[in-house]
PDB file of C-alpha atoms and ligand atoms in Angstrom:
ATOM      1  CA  UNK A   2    -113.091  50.151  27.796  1.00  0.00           C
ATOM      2  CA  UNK A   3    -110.177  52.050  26.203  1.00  0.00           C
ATOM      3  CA  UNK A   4    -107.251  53.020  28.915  1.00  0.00           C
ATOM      4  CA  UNK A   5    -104.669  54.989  27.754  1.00  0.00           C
ATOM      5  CA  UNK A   6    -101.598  52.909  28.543  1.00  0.00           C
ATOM      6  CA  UNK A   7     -97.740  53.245  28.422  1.00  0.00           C
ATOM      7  CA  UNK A   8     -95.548  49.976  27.648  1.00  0.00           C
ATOM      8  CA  UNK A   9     -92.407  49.008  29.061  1.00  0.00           C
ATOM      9  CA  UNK A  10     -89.323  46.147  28.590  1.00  0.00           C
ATOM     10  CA  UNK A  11     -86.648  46.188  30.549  1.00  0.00           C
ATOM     11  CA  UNK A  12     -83.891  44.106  28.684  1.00  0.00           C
ATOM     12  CA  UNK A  13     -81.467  41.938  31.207  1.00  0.00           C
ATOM     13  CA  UNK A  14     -78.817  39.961  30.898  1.00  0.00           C
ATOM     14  CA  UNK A  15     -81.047  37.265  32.849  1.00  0.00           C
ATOM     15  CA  UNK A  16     -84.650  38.906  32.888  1.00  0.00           C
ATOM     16  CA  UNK A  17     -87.044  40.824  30.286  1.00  0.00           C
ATOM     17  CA  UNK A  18     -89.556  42.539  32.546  1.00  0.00           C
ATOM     18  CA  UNK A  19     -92.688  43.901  31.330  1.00  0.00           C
ATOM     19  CA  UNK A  20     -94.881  46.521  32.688  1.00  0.00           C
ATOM     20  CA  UNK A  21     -97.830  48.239  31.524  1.00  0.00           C
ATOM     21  CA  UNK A  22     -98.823  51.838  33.289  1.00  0.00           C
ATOM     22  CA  UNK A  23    -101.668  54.379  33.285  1.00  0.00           C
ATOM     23  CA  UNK A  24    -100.467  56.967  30.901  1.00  0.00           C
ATOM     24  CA  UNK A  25    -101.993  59.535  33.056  1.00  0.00           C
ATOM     25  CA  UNK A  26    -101.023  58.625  36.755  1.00  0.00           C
ATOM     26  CA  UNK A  27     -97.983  55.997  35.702  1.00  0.00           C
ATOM     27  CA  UNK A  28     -97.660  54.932  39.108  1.00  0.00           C
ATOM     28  CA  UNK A  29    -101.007  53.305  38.851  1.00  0.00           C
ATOM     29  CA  UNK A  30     -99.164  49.299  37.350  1.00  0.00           C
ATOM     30  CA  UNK A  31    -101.781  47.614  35.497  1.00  0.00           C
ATOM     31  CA  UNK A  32     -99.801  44.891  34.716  1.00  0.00           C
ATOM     32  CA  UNK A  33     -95.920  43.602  35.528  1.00  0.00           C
ATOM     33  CA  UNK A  34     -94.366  40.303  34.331  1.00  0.00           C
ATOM     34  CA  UNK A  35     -90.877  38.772  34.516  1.00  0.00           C
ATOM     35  CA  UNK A  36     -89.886  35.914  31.603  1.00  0.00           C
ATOM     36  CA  UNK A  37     -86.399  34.612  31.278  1.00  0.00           C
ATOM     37  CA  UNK A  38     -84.054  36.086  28.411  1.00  0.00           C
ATOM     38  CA  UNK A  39     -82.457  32.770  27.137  1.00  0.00           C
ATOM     39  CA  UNK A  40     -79.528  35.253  25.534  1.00  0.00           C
ATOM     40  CA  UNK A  41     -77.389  31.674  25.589  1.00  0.00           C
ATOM     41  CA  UNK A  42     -79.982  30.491  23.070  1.00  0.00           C
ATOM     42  CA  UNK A  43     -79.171  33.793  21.001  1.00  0.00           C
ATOM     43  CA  UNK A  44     -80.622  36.381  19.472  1.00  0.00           C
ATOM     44  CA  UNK A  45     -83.670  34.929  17.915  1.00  0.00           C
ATOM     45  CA  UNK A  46     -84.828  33.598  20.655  1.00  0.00           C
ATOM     46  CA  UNK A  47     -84.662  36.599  22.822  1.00  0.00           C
ATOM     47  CA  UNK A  48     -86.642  38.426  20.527  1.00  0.00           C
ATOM     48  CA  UNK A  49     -89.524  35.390  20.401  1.00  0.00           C
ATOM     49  CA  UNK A  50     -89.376  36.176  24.127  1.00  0.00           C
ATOM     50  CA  UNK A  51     -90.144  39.506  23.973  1.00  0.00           C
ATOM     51  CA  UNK A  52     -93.179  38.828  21.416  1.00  0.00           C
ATOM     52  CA  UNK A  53     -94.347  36.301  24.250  1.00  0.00           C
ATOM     53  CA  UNK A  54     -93.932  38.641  27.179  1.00  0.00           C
ATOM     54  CA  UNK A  55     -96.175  41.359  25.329  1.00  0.00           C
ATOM     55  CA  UNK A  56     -98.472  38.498  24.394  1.00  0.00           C
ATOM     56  CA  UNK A  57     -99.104  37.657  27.410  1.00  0.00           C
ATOM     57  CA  UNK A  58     -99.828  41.097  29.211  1.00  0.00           C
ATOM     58  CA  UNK A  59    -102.177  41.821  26.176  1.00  0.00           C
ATOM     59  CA  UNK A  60    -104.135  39.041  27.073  1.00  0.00           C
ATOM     60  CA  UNK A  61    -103.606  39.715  31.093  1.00  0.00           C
ATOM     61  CA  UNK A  62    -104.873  43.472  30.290  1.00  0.00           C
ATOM     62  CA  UNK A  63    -107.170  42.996  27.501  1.00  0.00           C
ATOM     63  CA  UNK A  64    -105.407  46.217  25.749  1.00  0.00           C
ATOM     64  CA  UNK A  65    -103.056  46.067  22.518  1.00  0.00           C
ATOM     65  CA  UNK A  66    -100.003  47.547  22.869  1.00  0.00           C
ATOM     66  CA  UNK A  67     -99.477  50.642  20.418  1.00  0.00           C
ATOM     67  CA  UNK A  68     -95.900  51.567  21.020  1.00  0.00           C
ATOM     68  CA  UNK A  69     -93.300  50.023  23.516  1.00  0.00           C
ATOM     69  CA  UNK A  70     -90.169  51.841  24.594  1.00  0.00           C
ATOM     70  CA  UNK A  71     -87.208  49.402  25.928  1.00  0.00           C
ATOM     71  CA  UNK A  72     -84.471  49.479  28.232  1.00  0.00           C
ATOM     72  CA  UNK A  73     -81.504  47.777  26.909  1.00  0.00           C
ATOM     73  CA  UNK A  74     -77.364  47.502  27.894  1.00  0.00           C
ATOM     74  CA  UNK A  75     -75.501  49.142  25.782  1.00  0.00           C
ATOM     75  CA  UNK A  76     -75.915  52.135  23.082  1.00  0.00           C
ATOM     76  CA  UNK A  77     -78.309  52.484  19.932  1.00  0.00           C
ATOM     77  CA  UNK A  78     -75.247  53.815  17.402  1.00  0.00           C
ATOM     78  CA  UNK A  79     -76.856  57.033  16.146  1.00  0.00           C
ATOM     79  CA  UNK A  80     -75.298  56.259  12.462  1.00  0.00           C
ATOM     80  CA  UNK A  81     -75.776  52.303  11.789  1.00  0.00           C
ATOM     81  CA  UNK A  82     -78.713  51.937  14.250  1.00  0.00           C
ATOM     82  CA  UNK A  83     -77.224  49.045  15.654  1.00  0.00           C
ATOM     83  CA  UNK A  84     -76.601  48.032  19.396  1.00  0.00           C
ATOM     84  CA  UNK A  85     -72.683  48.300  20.745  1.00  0.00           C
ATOM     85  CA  UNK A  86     -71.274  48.027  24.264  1.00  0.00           C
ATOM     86  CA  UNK A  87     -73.304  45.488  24.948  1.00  0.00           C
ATOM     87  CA  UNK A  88     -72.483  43.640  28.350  1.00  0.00           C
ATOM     88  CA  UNK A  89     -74.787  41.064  27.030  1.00  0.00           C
ATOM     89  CA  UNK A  90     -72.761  39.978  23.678  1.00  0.00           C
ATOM     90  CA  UNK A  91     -75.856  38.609  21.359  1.00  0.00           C
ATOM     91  CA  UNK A  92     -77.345  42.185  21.398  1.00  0.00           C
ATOM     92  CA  UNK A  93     -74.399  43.466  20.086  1.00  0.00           C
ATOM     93  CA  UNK A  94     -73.912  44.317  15.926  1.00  0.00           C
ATOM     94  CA  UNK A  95     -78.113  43.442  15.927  1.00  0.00           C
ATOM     95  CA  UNK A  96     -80.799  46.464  14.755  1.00  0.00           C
ATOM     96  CA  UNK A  97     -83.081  45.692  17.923  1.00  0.00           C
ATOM     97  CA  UNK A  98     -85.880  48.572  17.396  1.00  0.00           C
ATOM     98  CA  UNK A  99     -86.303  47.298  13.831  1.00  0.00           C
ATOM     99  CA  UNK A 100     -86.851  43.896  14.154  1.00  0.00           C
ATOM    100  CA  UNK A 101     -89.046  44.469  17.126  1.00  0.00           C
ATOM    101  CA  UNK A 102     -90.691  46.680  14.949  1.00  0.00           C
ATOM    102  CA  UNK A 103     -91.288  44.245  12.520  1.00  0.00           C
ATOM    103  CA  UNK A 104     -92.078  41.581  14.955  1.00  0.00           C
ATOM    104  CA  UNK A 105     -94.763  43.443  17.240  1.00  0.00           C
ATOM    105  CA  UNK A 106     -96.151  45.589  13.939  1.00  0.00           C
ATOM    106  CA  UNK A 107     -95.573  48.711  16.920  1.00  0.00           C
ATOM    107  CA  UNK A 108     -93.734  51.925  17.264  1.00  0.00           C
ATOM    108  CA  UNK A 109     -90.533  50.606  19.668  1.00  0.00           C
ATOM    109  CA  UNK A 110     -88.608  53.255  21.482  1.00  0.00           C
ATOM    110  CA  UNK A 111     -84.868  52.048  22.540  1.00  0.00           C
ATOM    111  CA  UNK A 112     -82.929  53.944  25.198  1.00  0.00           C
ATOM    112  CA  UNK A 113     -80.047  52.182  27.798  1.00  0.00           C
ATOM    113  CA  UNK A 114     -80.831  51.361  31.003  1.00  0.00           C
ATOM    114  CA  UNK A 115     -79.164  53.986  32.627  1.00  0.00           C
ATOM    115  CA  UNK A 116     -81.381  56.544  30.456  1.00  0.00           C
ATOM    116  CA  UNK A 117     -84.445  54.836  31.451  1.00  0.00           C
ATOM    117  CA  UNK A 118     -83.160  54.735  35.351  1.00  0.00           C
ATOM    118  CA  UNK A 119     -82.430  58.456  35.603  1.00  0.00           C
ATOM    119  CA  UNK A 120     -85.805  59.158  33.324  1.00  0.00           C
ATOM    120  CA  UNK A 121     -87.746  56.974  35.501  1.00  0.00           C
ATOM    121  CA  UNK A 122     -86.479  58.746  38.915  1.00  0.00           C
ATOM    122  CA  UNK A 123     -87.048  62.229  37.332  1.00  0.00           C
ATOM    123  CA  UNK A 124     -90.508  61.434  36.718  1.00  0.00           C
ATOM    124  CA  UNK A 125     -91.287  59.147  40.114  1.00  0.00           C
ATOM    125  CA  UNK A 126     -88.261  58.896  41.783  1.00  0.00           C
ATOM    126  CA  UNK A 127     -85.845  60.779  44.461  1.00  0.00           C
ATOM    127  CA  UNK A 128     -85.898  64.263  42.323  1.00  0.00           C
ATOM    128  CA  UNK A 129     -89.798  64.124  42.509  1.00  0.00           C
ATOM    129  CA  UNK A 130     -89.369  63.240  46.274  1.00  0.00           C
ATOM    130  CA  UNK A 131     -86.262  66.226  46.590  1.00  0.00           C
ATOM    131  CA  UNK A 132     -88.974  69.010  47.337  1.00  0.00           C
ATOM    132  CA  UNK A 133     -86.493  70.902  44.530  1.00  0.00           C
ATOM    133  CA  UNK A 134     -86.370  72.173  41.047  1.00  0.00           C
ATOM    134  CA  UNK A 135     -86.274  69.322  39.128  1.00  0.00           C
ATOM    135  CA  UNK A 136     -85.499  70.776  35.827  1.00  0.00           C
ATOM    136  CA  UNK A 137     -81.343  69.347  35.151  1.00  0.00           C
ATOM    137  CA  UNK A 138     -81.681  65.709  36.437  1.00  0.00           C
ATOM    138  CA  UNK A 139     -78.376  63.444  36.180  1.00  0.00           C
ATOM    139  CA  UNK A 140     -79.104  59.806  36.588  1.00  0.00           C
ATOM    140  CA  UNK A 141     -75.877  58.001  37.532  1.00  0.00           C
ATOM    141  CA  UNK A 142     -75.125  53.917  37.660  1.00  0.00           C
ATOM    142  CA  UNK A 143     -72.285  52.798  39.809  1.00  0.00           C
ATOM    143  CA  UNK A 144     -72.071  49.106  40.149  1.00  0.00           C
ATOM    144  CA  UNK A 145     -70.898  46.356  38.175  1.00  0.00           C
ATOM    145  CA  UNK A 146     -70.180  49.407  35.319  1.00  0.00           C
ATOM    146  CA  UNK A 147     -70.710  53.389  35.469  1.00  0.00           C
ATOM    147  CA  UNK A 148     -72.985  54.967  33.362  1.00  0.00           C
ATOM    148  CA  UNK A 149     -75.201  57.659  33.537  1.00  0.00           C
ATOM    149  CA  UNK A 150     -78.556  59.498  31.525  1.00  0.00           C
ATOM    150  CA  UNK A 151     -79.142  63.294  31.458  1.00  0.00           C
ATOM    151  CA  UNK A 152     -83.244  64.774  31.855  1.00  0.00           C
ATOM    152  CA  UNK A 153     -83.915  68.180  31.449  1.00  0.00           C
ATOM    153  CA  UNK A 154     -87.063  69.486  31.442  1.00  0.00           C
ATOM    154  CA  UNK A 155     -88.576  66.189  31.846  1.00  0.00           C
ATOM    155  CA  UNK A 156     -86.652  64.939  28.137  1.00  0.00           C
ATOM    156  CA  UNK A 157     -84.142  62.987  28.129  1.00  0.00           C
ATOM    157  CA  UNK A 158     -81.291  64.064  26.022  1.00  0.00           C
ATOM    158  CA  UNK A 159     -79.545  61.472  23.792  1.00  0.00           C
ATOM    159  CA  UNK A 160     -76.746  63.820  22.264  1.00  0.00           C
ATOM    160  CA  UNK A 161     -75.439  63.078  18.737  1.00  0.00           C
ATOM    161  CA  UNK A 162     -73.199  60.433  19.456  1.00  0.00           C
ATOM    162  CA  UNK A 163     -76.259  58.700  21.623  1.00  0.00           C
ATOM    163  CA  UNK A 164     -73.546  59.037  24.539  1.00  0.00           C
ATOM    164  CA  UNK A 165     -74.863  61.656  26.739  1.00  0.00           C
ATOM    165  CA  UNK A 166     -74.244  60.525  30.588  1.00  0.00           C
ATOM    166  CA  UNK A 167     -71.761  58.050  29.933  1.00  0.00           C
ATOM    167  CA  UNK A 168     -69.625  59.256  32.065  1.00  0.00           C
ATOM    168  CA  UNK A 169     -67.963  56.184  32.794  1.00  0.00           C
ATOM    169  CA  UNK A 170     -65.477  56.728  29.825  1.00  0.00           C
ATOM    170  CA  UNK A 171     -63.923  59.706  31.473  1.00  0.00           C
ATOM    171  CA  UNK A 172     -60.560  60.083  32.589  1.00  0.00           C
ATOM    172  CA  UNK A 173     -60.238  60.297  36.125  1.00  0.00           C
ATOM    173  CA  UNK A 174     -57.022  58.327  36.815  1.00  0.00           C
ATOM    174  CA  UNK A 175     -54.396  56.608  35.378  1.00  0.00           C
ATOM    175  CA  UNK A 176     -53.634  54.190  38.181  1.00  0.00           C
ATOM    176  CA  UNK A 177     -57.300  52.449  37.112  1.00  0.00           C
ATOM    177  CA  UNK A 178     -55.372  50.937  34.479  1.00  0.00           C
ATOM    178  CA  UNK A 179     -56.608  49.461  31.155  1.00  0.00           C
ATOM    179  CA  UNK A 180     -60.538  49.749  30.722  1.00  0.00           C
ATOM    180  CA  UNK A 181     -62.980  47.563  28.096  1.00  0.00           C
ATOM    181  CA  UNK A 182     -63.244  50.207  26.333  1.00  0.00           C
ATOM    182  CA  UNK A 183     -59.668  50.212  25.441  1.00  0.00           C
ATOM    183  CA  UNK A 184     -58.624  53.610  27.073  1.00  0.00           C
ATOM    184  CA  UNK A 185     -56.940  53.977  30.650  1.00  0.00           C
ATOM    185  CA  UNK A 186     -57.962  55.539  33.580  1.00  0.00           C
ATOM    186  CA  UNK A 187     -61.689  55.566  33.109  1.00  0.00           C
ATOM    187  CA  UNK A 188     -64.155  56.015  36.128  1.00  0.00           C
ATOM    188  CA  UNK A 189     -65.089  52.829  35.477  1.00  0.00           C
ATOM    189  CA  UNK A 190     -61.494  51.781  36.132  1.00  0.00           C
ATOM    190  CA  UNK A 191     -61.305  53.234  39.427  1.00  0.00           C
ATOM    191  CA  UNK A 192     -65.116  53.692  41.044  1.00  0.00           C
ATOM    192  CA  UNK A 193     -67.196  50.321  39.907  1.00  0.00           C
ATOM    193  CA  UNK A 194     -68.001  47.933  42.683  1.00  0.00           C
ATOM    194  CA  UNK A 195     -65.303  45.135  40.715  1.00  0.00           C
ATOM    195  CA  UNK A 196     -62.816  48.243  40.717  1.00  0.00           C
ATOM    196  CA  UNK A 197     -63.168  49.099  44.405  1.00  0.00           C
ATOM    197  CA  UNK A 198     -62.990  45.323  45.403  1.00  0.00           C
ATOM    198  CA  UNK A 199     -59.875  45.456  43.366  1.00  0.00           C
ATOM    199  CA  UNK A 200     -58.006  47.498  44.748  1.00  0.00           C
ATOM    200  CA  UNK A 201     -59.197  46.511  48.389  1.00  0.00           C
ATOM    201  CA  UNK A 202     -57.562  42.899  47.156  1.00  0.00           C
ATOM    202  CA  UNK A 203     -54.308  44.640  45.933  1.00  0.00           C
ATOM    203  CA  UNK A 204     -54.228  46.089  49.485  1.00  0.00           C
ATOM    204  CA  UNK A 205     -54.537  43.324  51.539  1.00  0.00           C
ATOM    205  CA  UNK A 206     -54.614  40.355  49.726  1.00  0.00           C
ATOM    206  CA  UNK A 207     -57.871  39.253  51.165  1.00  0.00           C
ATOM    207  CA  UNK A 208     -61.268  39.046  49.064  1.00  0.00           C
ATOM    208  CA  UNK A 209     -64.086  40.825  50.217  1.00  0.00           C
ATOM    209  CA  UNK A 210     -67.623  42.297  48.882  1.00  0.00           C
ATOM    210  CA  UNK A 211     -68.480  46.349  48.818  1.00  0.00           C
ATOM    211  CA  UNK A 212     -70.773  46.363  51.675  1.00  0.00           C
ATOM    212  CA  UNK A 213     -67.848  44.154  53.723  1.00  0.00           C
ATOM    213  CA  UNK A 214     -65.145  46.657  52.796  1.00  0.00           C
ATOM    214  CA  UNK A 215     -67.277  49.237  53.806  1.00  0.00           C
ATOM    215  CA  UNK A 216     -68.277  47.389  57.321  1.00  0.00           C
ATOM    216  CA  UNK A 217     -64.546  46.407  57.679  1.00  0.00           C
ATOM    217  CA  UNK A 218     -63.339  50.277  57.576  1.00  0.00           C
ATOM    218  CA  UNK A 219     -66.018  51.315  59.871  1.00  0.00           C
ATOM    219  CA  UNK A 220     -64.895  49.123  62.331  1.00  0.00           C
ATOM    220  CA  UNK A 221     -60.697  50.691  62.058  1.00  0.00           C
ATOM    221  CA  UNK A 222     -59.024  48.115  59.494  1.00  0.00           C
ATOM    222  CA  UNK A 223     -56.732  49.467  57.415  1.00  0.00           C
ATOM    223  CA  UNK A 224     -56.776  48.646  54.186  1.00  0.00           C
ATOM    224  CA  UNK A 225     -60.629  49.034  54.219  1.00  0.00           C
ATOM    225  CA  UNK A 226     -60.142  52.498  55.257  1.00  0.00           C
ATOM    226  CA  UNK A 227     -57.628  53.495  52.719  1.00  0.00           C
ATOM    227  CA  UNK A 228     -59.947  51.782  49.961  1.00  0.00           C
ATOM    228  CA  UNK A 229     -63.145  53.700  51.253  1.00  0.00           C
ATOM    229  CA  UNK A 230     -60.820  56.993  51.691  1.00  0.00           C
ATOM    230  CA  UNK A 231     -60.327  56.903  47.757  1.00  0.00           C
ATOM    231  CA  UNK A 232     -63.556  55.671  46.575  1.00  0.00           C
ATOM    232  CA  UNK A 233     -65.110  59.111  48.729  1.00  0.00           C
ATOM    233  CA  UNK A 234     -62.048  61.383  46.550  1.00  0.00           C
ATOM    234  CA  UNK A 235     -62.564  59.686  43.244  1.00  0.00           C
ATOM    235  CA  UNK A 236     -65.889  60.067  43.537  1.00  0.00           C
ATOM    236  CA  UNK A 237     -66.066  64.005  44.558  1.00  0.00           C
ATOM    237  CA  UNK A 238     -64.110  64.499  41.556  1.00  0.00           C
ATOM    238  CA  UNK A 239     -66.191  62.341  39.293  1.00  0.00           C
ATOM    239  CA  UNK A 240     -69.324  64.173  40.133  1.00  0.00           C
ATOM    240  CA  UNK A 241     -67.275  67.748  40.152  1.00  0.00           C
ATOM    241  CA  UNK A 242     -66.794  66.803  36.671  1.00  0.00           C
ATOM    242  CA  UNK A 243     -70.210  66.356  35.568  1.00  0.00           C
ATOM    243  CA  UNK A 244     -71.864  69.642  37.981  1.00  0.00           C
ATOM    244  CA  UNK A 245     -69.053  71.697  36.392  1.00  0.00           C
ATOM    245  CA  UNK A 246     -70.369  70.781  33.066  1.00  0.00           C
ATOM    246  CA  UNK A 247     -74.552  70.452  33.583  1.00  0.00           C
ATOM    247  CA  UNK A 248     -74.613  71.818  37.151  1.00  0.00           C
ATOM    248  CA  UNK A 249     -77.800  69.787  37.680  1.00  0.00           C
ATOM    249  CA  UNK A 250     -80.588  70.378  40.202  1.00  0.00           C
ATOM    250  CA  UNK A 251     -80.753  67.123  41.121  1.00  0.00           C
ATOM    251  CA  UNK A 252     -78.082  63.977  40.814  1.00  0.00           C
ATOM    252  CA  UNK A 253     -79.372  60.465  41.632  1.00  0.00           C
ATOM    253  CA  UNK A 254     -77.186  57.332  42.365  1.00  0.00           C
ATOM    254  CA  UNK A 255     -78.414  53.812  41.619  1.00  0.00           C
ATOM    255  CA  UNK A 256     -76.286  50.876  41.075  1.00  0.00           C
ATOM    256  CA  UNK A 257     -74.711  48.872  43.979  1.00  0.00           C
ATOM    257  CA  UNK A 258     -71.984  51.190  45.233  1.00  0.00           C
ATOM    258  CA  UNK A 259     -74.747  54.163  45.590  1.00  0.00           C
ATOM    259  CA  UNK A 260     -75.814  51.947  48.535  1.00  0.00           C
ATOM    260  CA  UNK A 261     -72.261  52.675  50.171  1.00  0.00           C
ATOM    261  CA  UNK A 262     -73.852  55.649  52.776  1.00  0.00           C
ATOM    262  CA  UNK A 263     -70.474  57.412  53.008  1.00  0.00           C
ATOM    263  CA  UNK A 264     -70.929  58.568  49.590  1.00  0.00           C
ATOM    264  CA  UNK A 265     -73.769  60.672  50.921  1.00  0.00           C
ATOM    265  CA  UNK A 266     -71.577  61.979  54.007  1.00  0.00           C
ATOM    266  CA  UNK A 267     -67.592  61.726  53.003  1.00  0.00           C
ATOM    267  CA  UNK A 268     -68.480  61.140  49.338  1.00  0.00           C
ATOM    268  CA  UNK A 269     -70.616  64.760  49.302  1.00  0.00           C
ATOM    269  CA  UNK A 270     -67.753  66.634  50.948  1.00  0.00           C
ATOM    270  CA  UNK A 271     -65.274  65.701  48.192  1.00  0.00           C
ATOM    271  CA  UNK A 272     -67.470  66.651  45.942  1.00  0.00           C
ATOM    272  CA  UNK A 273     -67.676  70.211  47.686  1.00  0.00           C
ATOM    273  CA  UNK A 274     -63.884  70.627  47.029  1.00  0.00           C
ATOM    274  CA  UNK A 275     -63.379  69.703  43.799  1.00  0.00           C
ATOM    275  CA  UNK A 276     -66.250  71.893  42.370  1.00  0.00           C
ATOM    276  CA  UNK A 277     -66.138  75.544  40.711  1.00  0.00           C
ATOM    277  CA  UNK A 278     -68.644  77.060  43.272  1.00  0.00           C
ATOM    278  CA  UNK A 279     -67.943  77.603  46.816  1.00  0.00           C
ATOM    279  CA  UNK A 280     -71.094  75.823  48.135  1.00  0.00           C
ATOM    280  CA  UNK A 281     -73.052  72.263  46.859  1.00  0.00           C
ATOM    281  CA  UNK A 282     -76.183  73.124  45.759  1.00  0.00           C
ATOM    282  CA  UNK A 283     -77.246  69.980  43.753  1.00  0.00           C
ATOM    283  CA  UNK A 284     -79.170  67.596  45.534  1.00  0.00           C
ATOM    284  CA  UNK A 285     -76.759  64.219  45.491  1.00  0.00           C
ATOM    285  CA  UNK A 286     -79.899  61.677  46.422  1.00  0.00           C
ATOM    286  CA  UNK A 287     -80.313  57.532  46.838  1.00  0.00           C
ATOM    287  CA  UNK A 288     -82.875  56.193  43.864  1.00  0.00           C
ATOM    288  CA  UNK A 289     -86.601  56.224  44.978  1.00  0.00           C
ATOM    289  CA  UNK A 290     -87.581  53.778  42.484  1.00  0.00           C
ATOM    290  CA  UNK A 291     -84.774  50.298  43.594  1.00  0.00           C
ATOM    291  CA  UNK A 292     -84.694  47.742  40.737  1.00  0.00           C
ATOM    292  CA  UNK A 293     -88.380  48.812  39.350  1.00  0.00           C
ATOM    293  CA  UNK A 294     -86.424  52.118  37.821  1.00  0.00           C
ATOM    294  CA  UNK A 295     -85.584  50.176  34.971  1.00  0.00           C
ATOM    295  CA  UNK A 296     -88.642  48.776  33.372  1.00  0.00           C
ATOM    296  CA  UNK A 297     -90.845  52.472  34.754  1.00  0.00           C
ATOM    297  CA  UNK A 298     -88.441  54.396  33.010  1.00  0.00           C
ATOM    298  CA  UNK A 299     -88.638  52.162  29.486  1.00  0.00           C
ATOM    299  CA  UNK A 300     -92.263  52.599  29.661  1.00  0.00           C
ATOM    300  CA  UNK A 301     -92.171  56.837  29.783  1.00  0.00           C
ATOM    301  CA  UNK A 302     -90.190  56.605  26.582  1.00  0.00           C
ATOM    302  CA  UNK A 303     -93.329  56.395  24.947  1.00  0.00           C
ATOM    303  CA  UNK A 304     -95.547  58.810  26.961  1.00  0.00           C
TER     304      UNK A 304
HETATM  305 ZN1   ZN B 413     -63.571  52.992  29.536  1.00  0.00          ZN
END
């Protein structure tokens, strides 16, 4: 029997999950595997990995893959075709499409996970779910870093740098300080789950996760409540910055700190006053999809 089929990887730092969809109906899963990715054994091996994983859901499925789109940290340089920005330093300087290419004798589609997150929850997600025009989607990652992917029309657009979305390299304040990236001030630098339990440290002197911060300034302390109190501004005029620009239908927010539900009460009134428009229109929505977003999304490159 031939089944059209779609074929995902969703590169980790820890994890390389695999997922193979109906083409037609890609919520139907066919087939989903999880190997680890060894990246302390380096780059070789990672990429034997990959030829096992797809191995072994060829032989699960009976079907030959014939193209496979993967989600990977980092960007695809548009010029040397090599991976930078890597969180996950073996990937980094290496031509990862190619030598998959050459390794799985298949078409391999490369996009960064936060592309593949905000294609995967145009298609499936919270803007399918939003009962809304779904035409400008804006994918956004706040946790450990901030990124972001742009959809309209149902394409994701790359740009010619290969940098569209990333906001996370903005300016939004100089008292961030120094970023990776070598500039100051980023969002990163100011609205990443490390950044907020940063500053919440530099407050009080005390340790604490997100979600406690969060608890702590529900329940009247201080510090917690000053920390929250400028996560909800920086973040109305992060997201100002980027519906000023696209003015998207729809604006979903995955990564850890989109768990934080003030962003969605506080967090969406900020954003009302920084704006150019006198109401919020955009939908500003929670990710349908949780930690699956990933490997869907990798698989719909290739649809
Ligand atoms: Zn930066």
């Amino acid at each position: 029997m031939t089944r059209k089929t779609l074929w995902g990887i969703d590169l980790g730092g820890t994890k390389i999950e695999g997922i193979v969809i109906d083409k037609e109906h890609p919520e139907n899963v066919f087939c989903r595997e999880r190997i680890q990715t060894e990246g302390e054994r380096g780059y070789e091996q990672v990429l034997e990995n990959i030829g096992r994983l797809i191995g072994k859901m060829q032989k699960i499925t009976g079907i030959s893959a014939d193209a496979i789109g993967i989600g990977t940290p980092g960007t695809l340089d548009s010029k040397s075709k090599k991976l930078r920005g890597c969180n996950s330093q073996h990937l980094n300087g290496k031509s990862l499409d190619q030598d998959l290419r050459a390794l799985l004798n298949v078409p391999v589609t490369l996009e960064n996970d936060a592309n593949c997150f905000a294609l995967a929850e145009a298609h499936l997600g919270s803007a399918q779910c939003a009962d809304s025009d779904t035409s400008v989607v804006f994918g956004v990652i706040m946790g450990t870093g901030v990124g972001g992917g742009l959809v309209v029309n149902g394409e994701l657009i790359s740009g010619v740098h290969g940098i569209a979305g990333e906001w996370g390299h903005n300016h939004l304040d100089d008292s961030g300080g120094l970023c990776y990236c070598g500039k100051v001030g980023c969002v990163e630098t100011i609205i990443s789950g490390p950044a907020i339990e940063k500053y919440y440290f530099e407050q009080s002197g005390t340790k604490h996760s997100l979600d406690k911060i969060s608890h702590l300034s529900e329940n009247g302390d201080d510090h917690a409540q000053r920390t929250m109190k400028r996560l909800h501004h920086f973040f109305g005029q992060g997201i100002a910055s980027i519906i000023n620009i696209i003015d998207p239908n729809v604006i979903v927010i995955g990564g850890g700190v989109g768990n934080v539900d003030s962003l969605y009460l506080e967090g969406l009134i900020a954003v009302s006053q920084h704006i150019f428009s006198p109401t919020l229109k955009t939908r500003i929505l929670k990710p349908a999809l949780g930690d699956s977003a990933g490997v869907f999304g990798a698989a719909l490159l290739v649809r």
